[in-house]
Amino acid sequence: MFSENYSVCLNDDGSARELERNGPVVTYKAIGYDSGRVVAMQLIPLASIDEVDRVRFEENARAAQKLDDSNIARVFDVGIKDDHLVFVTEYLEGETAEAWIDEHGPMPADAVLRIGLQVMNALTAAANHSLTDRSIQPANLMILPGAASDGGWPRVKLLNFGLAGLKVRSDGDEIRELVPSMPSQFASPEQLENRPVDFRSDIFSLGAAMWFLLTGAAPPAAAESGPRLSPSAVALPRFVRNLVSQMLRTNPEERPQDPAAFAEKIHASLQKAERQTAFTRSFGP
């Protein structure tokens, strides 16, 4: 299946081109024979993963294959070949939002709203398939080269949709996370309590991620009316604070109830933030 459909790229010396090595797991750069697209092909030794985890990962990966959205990293193939679980995804170059914040500090409000809009569009597409991500966090937001569809910065894709928490064992029985698990500070209350979740849980996690991007810190514990404002958050425009606070309500019934309608609300907030930025710059030197 995989050797017939994909060709691993080679280095100048003829060796296979590795993108990443994580314990026993190796990711190669490859090209699809029929599509001609560049992909990332991950080879996971079956002996390194729990059978129950493997089955769940395959099921979630096949569900993610249904999603064809410009803001979700595509899953192309998953299956077993020669004692390995093979996982083929879209090849991407960029850096995570988490890494960007570590290097540069908090993002401008318009950039964060643009990220929020792109992720909400992705969640709307997923909701049409009754799918939830359950792992929206800065480490799973990839900032890509180039501009977003509206011409602004940044352009992002949501990584590892629905695939969080897969662990592998190395030869020395060291346990490594292959896909980042969900940090508690970005998980909704219902997710932390192992209650049923829907897209409103993802909206909470997106709100927590946006808070992090705006302030450089995870939100404090959410209260019924939303999180307490930190000094860095107080400096944000009120309409941005109100938007994110609504996403972070403890009760999912008090969060946005329609992903498409809420995407429009974020879009309106983005336009307002851009107008404010343009107005401020008009009085600059």
Short mmCIF file of C-alpha atoms in Angstrom, two decimals:
data_model
loop_
_atom_site.label_atom_id
_atom_site.label_comp_id
_atom_site.label_asym_id
_atom_site.label_seq_id
_atom_site.Cartn_x
_atom_site.Cartn_y
_atom_site.Cartn_z
CA MET A 1 0.00 0.00 0.00
CA PHE A 2 2.60 2.54 1.10
CA SER A 3 5.58 1.44 -1.02
CA GLU A 4 3.28 1.41 -4.06
CA ASN A 5 1.88 4.89 -3.36
CA TYR A 6 4.83 6.84 -1.94
CA SER A 7 8.51 7.30 -2.66
CA VAL A 8 10.80 8.36 0.19
CA CYS A 9 12.98 11.35 -0.74
CA LEU A 10 16.73 10.80 -0.74
CA ASN A 11 19.69 12.88 0.36
CA ASP A 12 22.63 13.51 -1.96
CA ASP A 13 24.39 10.45 -0.55
CA GLY A 14 21.41 8.22 -1.33
CA SER A 15 20.18 7.88 2.25
CA ALA A 16 16.52 8.36 3.14
CA ARG A 17 15.70 11.95 4.10
CA GLU A 18 14.67 12.04 7.75
CA LEU A 19 12.53 14.89 9.02
CA GLU A 20 12.49 13.84 12.65
CA ARG A 21 13.47 11.00 14.96
CA ASN A 22 11.62 10.51 18.24
CA GLY A 23 12.91 7.42 20.02
CA PRO A 24 12.04 4.44 17.81
CA VAL A 25 9.78 6.54 15.55
CA VAL A 26 11.23 7.99 12.35
CA THR A 27 9.51 10.51 10.07
CA TYR A 28 10.63 10.67 6.43
CA LYS A 29 9.98 13.15 3.68
CA ALA A 30 8.22 11.40 0.80
CA ILE A 31 6.33 12.08 -2.43
CA GLY A 32 3.04 10.55 -3.54
CA TYR A 33 3.38 8.82 -6.90
CA ASP A 34 -0.09 9.74 -8.15
CA SER A 35 -0.61 13.11 -6.47
CA GLY A 36 2.96 14.40 -6.69
CA ARG A 37 2.50 16.06 -3.31
CA VAL A 38 5.20 16.11 -0.66
CA VAL A 39 4.19 14.31 2.54
CA ALA A 40 5.57 13.37 5.94
CA MET A 41 5.65 9.58 6.41
CA GLN A 42 5.94 8.42 9.99
CA LEU A 43 7.02 4.85 10.76
CA ILE A 44 6.02 3.66 14.24
CA PRO A 45 7.23 0.18 15.29
CA LEU A 46 4.23 -1.85 16.44
CA ALA A 47 6.31 -3.24 19.31
CA SER A 48 6.67 0.29 20.71
CA ILE A 49 2.96 1.07 21.18
CA ASP A 50 0.14 -0.44 23.17
CA GLU A 51 -2.37 -2.34 21.04
CA VAL A 52 -5.36 -0.50 22.48
CA ASP A 53 -3.64 2.84 21.83
CA ARG A 54 -2.83 1.75 18.27
CA VAL A 55 -6.42 0.86 17.48
CA ARG A 56 -7.69 4.15 18.92
CA PHE A 57 -5.04 6.13 17.04
CA GLU A 58 -5.95 4.44 13.74
CA GLU A 59 -9.65 5.10 14.31
CA ASN A 60 -9.02 8.77 15.06
CA ALA A 61 -6.65 9.13 12.11
CA ARG A 62 -9.23 7.64 9.73
CA ALA A 63 -11.82 10.05 11.09
CA ALA A 64 -9.38 12.93 10.50
CA GLN A 65 -8.97 11.79 6.88
CA LYS A 66 -12.51 13.05 6.25
CA LEU A 67 -11.40 16.61 6.90
CA ASP A 68 -10.30 18.64 3.89
CA ASP A 69 -9.96 22.16 5.24
CA SER A 70 -7.24 24.69 4.47
CA ASN A 71 -6.63 25.27 8.19
CA ILE A 72 -6.26 21.61 9.21
CA ALA A 73 -3.12 19.60 8.47
CA ARG A 74 -4.28 16.80 6.16
CA VAL A 75 -4.11 13.12 7.04
CA PHE A 76 -3.63 11.08 3.86
CA ASP A 77 -3.02 7.48 4.94
CA VAL A 78 -2.72 5.25 7.99
CA GLY A 79 -2.18 1.51 8.19
CA ILE A 80 0.19 -1.34 9.02
CA LYS A 81 3.17 -2.34 6.88
CA ASP A 82 6.11 -4.61 7.82
CA ASP A 83 5.60 -4.47 11.60
CA HIS A 84 5.13 -0.70 11.56
CA LEU A 85 2.18 1.61 11.89
CA VAL A 86 2.58 4.00 8.95
CA PHE A 87 1.07 7.46 9.26
CA VAL A 88 1.15 9.82 6.25
CA THR A 89 0.32 13.49 6.68
CA GLU A 90 0.70 16.81 4.92
CA TYR A 91 4.30 18.05 4.87
CA LEU A 92 4.51 21.47 6.51
CA GLU A 93 7.30 23.95 7.16
CA GLY A 94 6.93 26.57 9.86
CA GLU A 95 6.98 26.94 13.64
CA THR A 96 4.39 26.35 16.31
CA ALA A 97 2.63 29.24 17.98
CA GLU A 98 4.13 28.04 21.26
CA ALA A 99 7.66 28.37 19.85
CA TRP A 100 6.84 31.80 18.38
CA ILE A 101 5.66 33.11 21.77
CA ASP A 102 8.74 31.66 23.49
CA GLU A 103 10.94 33.67 21.12
CA HIS A 104 8.96 36.87 20.59
CA GLY A 105 6.52 37.25 23.48
CA PRO A 106 2.77 38.03 23.19
CA MET A 107 1.21 38.58 19.77
CA PRO A 108 -0.77 41.65 18.68
CA ALA A 109 -4.52 41.32 19.13
CA ASP A 110 -5.25 41.32 15.39
CA ALA A 111 -2.83 38.43 14.80
CA VAL A 112 -4.43 36.39 17.60
CA LEU A 113 -7.92 37.09 16.28
CA ARG A 114 -6.78 35.99 12.81
CA ILE A 115 -5.52 32.72 14.30
CA GLY A 116 -8.79 32.33 16.19
CA LEU A 117 -10.79 32.88 13.00
CA GLN A 118 -8.82 30.27 11.06
CA VAL A 119 -9.17 27.71 13.84
CA MET A 120 -12.90 28.43 14.18
CA ASN A 121 -13.30 27.85 10.44
CA ALA A 122 -11.53 24.51 10.94
CA LEU A 123 -13.80 23.62 13.88
CA THR A 124 -16.85 24.51 11.81
CA ALA A 125 -15.70 22.09 9.10
CA ALA A 126 -15.06 19.41 11.73
CA ALA A 127 -18.46 19.97 13.36
CA ASN A 128 -20.08 19.22 10.00
CA HIS A 129 -18.60 15.71 10.40
CA SER A 130 -19.50 15.55 14.13
CA LEU A 131 -15.77 15.57 14.98
CA THR A 132 -14.00 17.34 17.83
CA ASP A 133 -10.28 17.92 18.24
CA ARG A 134 -9.86 17.76 22.05
CA SER A 135 -6.30 19.08 21.83
CA ILE A 136 -6.29 22.71 20.70
CA GLN A 137 -3.17 24.22 22.24
CA PRO A 138 -0.33 26.51 21.08
CA ALA A 139 1.91 23.47 20.41
CA ASN A 140 -0.64 22.23 17.84
CA LEU A 141 -0.95 25.52 15.94
CA MET A 142 1.56 25.73 13.10
CA ILE A 143 2.44 29.19 11.79
CA LEU A 144 3.20 28.82 8.09
CA PRO A 145 5.11 31.03 5.66
CA GLY A 146 2.99 33.43 3.63
CA ALA A 147 -0.24 35.26 4.31
CA ALA A 148 -3.66 34.09 5.43
CA SER A 149 -6.56 34.13 2.97
CA ASP A 150 -7.32 37.77 3.86
CA GLY A 151 -3.72 38.79 3.13
CA GLY A 152 -2.80 39.25 6.78
CA TRP A 153 -0.41 37.49 9.16
CA PRO A 154 -0.26 34.79 10.36
CA ARG A 155 -1.45 31.83 8.33
CA VAL A 156 -1.96 28.76 10.52
CA LYS A 157 -2.90 25.11 10.38
CA LEU A 158 -4.23 22.96 13.18
CA LEU A 159 -1.94 19.96 13.75
CA ASN A 160 -2.69 16.46 15.03
CA PHE A 161 -6.47 16.82 14.80
CA GLY A 162 -8.02 14.38 17.28
CA LEU A 163 -4.73 12.50 17.72
CA ALA A 164 -3.38 13.68 21.09
CA GLY A 165 -1.63 11.52 23.63
CA LEU A 166 -0.11 8.61 21.66
CA LYS A 167 2.90 7.28 23.59
CA VAL A 168 5.74 5.05 22.37
CA ARG A 169 8.31 2.94 24.24
CA SER A 170 11.98 3.00 23.31
CA ASP A 171 14.32 0.01 23.65
CA GLY A 172 15.19 1.12 27.18
CA ASP A 173 11.48 1.26 28.09
CA GLU A 174 11.59 5.06 28.10
CA ILE A 175 8.11 6.44 27.40
CA ARG A 176 7.86 9.28 24.89
CA GLU A 177 4.89 11.25 23.64
CA LEU A 178 4.55 10.98 19.89
CA VAL A 179 1.74 13.53 19.76
CA PRO A 180 1.47 16.21 22.47
CA SER A 181 -1.07 15.36 25.15
CA MET A 182 -3.55 17.99 26.23
CA PRO A 183 -2.13 20.26 28.99
CA SER A 184 -4.67 20.83 31.74
CA GLN A 185 -4.46 24.62 31.39
CA PHE A 186 -5.91 24.39 27.87
CA ALA A 187 -8.53 21.70 28.56
CA SER A 188 -12.17 22.52 29.24
CA PRO A 189 -13.68 21.68 32.65
CA GLU A 190 -15.80 18.92 31.12
CA GLN A 191 -12.75 17.41 29.42
CA LEU A 192 -10.79 17.44 32.69
CA GLU A 193 -13.69 15.69 34.40
CA ASN A 194 -14.00 13.08 31.61
CA ARG A 195 -17.54 14.19 30.82
CA PRO A 196 -18.95 14.12 27.26
CA VAL A 197 -17.53 16.90 25.09
CA ASP A 198 -18.55 18.59 21.85
CA PHE A 199 -17.32 21.56 19.81
CA ARG A 200 -17.92 23.85 22.79
CA SER A 201 -15.04 22.13 24.58
CA ASP A 202 -12.82 22.96 21.60
CA ILE A 203 -14.01 26.57 21.80
CA PHE A 204 -12.88 26.70 25.44
CA SER A 205 -9.47 25.31 24.46
CA LEU A 206 -9.17 27.80 21.61
CA GLY A 207 -10.02 30.60 24.03
CA ALA A 208 -7.31 29.39 26.41
CA ALA A 209 -4.81 29.23 23.53
CA MET A 210 -5.77 32.74 22.40
CA TRP A 211 -5.33 34.01 25.97
CA PHE A 212 -1.83 32.51 25.97
CA LEU A 213 -0.99 34.13 22.64
CA LEU A 214 -2.29 37.51 23.84
CA THR A 215 -0.56 37.51 27.24
CA GLY A 216 2.25 34.95 27.08
CA ALA A 217 0.67 32.98 29.94
CA ALA A 218 -2.04 30.37 30.29
CA PRO A 219 -5.35 31.71 31.64
CA PRO A 220 -5.96 31.50 35.38
CA ALA A 221 -8.53 29.02 36.59
CA ALA A 222 -11.83 29.88 34.95
CA ALA A 223 -14.65 31.23 37.06
CA GLU A 224 -18.35 31.07 36.19
CA SER A 225 -18.08 34.50 34.55
CA GLY A 226 -14.75 33.78 32.85
CA PRO A 227 -11.12 34.10 34.01
CA ARG A 228 -9.84 36.86 36.26
CA LEU A 229 -7.98 39.54 34.35
CA SER A 230 -4.22 39.65 34.74
CA PRO A 231 -2.37 42.97 34.36
CA SER A 232 -1.27 42.02 30.84
CA ALA A 233 -4.85 41.17 29.89
CA VAL A 234 -6.22 44.46 31.23
CA ALA A 235 -4.20 46.29 28.56
CA LEU A 236 -6.06 44.45 25.80
CA PRO A 237 -9.02 46.05 24.02
CA ARG A 238 -12.22 45.43 25.96
CA PHE A 239 -13.96 43.75 23.02
CA VAL A 240 -11.08 41.25 22.76
CA ARG A 241 -11.21 40.50 26.49
CA ASN A 242 -14.97 40.01 26.33
CA LEU A 243 -14.71 37.70 23.34
CA VAL A 244 -12.11 35.43 24.94
CA SER A 245 -13.84 35.49 28.33
CA GLN A 246 -17.02 34.22 26.67
CA MET A 247 -15.06 31.31 25.23
CA LEU A 248 -13.67 30.48 28.68
CA ARG A 249 -16.95 30.18 30.55
CA THR A 250 -17.01 27.16 32.86
CA ASN A 251 -20.52 26.18 31.79
CA PRO A 252 -20.54 25.07 28.13
CA GLU A 253 -24.11 26.35 27.83
CA GLU A 254 -22.74 29.88 28.33
CA ARG A 255 -20.12 29.55 25.60
CA PRO A 256 -20.85 30.18 21.91
CA GLN A 257 -23.34 27.60 20.67
CA ASP A 258 -22.91 27.89 16.88
CA PRO A 259 -19.36 27.54 15.49
CA ALA A 260 -20.14 29.22 12.16
CA ALA A 261 -21.88 32.17 13.83
CA PHE A 262 -19.04 32.55 16.30
CA ALA A 263 -16.50 32.53 13.46
CA GLU A 264 -18.38 35.53 12.05
CA LYS A 265 -18.15 37.23 15.44
CA ILE A 266 -14.38 36.70 15.54
CA HIS A 267 -14.17 38.05 11.99
CA ALA A 268 -16.01 41.20 13.05
CA SER A 269 -13.66 41.59 16.03
CA LEU A 270 -10.66 41.18 13.73
CA GLN A 271 -11.94 43.94 11.46
CA LYS A 272 -12.45 46.19 14.48
CA ALA A 273 -8.93 45.48 15.75
CA GLU A 274 -7.47 46.27 12.33
CA ARG A 275 -9.38 49.57 12.19
CA GLN A 276 -8.07 50.51 15.63
CA THR A 277 -4.51 49.64 14.61
CA ALA A 278 -4.80 51.70 11.41
CA PHE A 279 -6.25 54.64 13.36
CA THR A 280 -3.43 54.52 15.91
CA ARG A 281 -0.78 54.36 13.18
CA SER A 282 -2.29 57.38 11.44
CA PHE A 283 -1.18 59.47 14.42
CA GLY A 284 2.28 57.92 14.56
CA PRO A 285 5.52 59.59 13.49
#
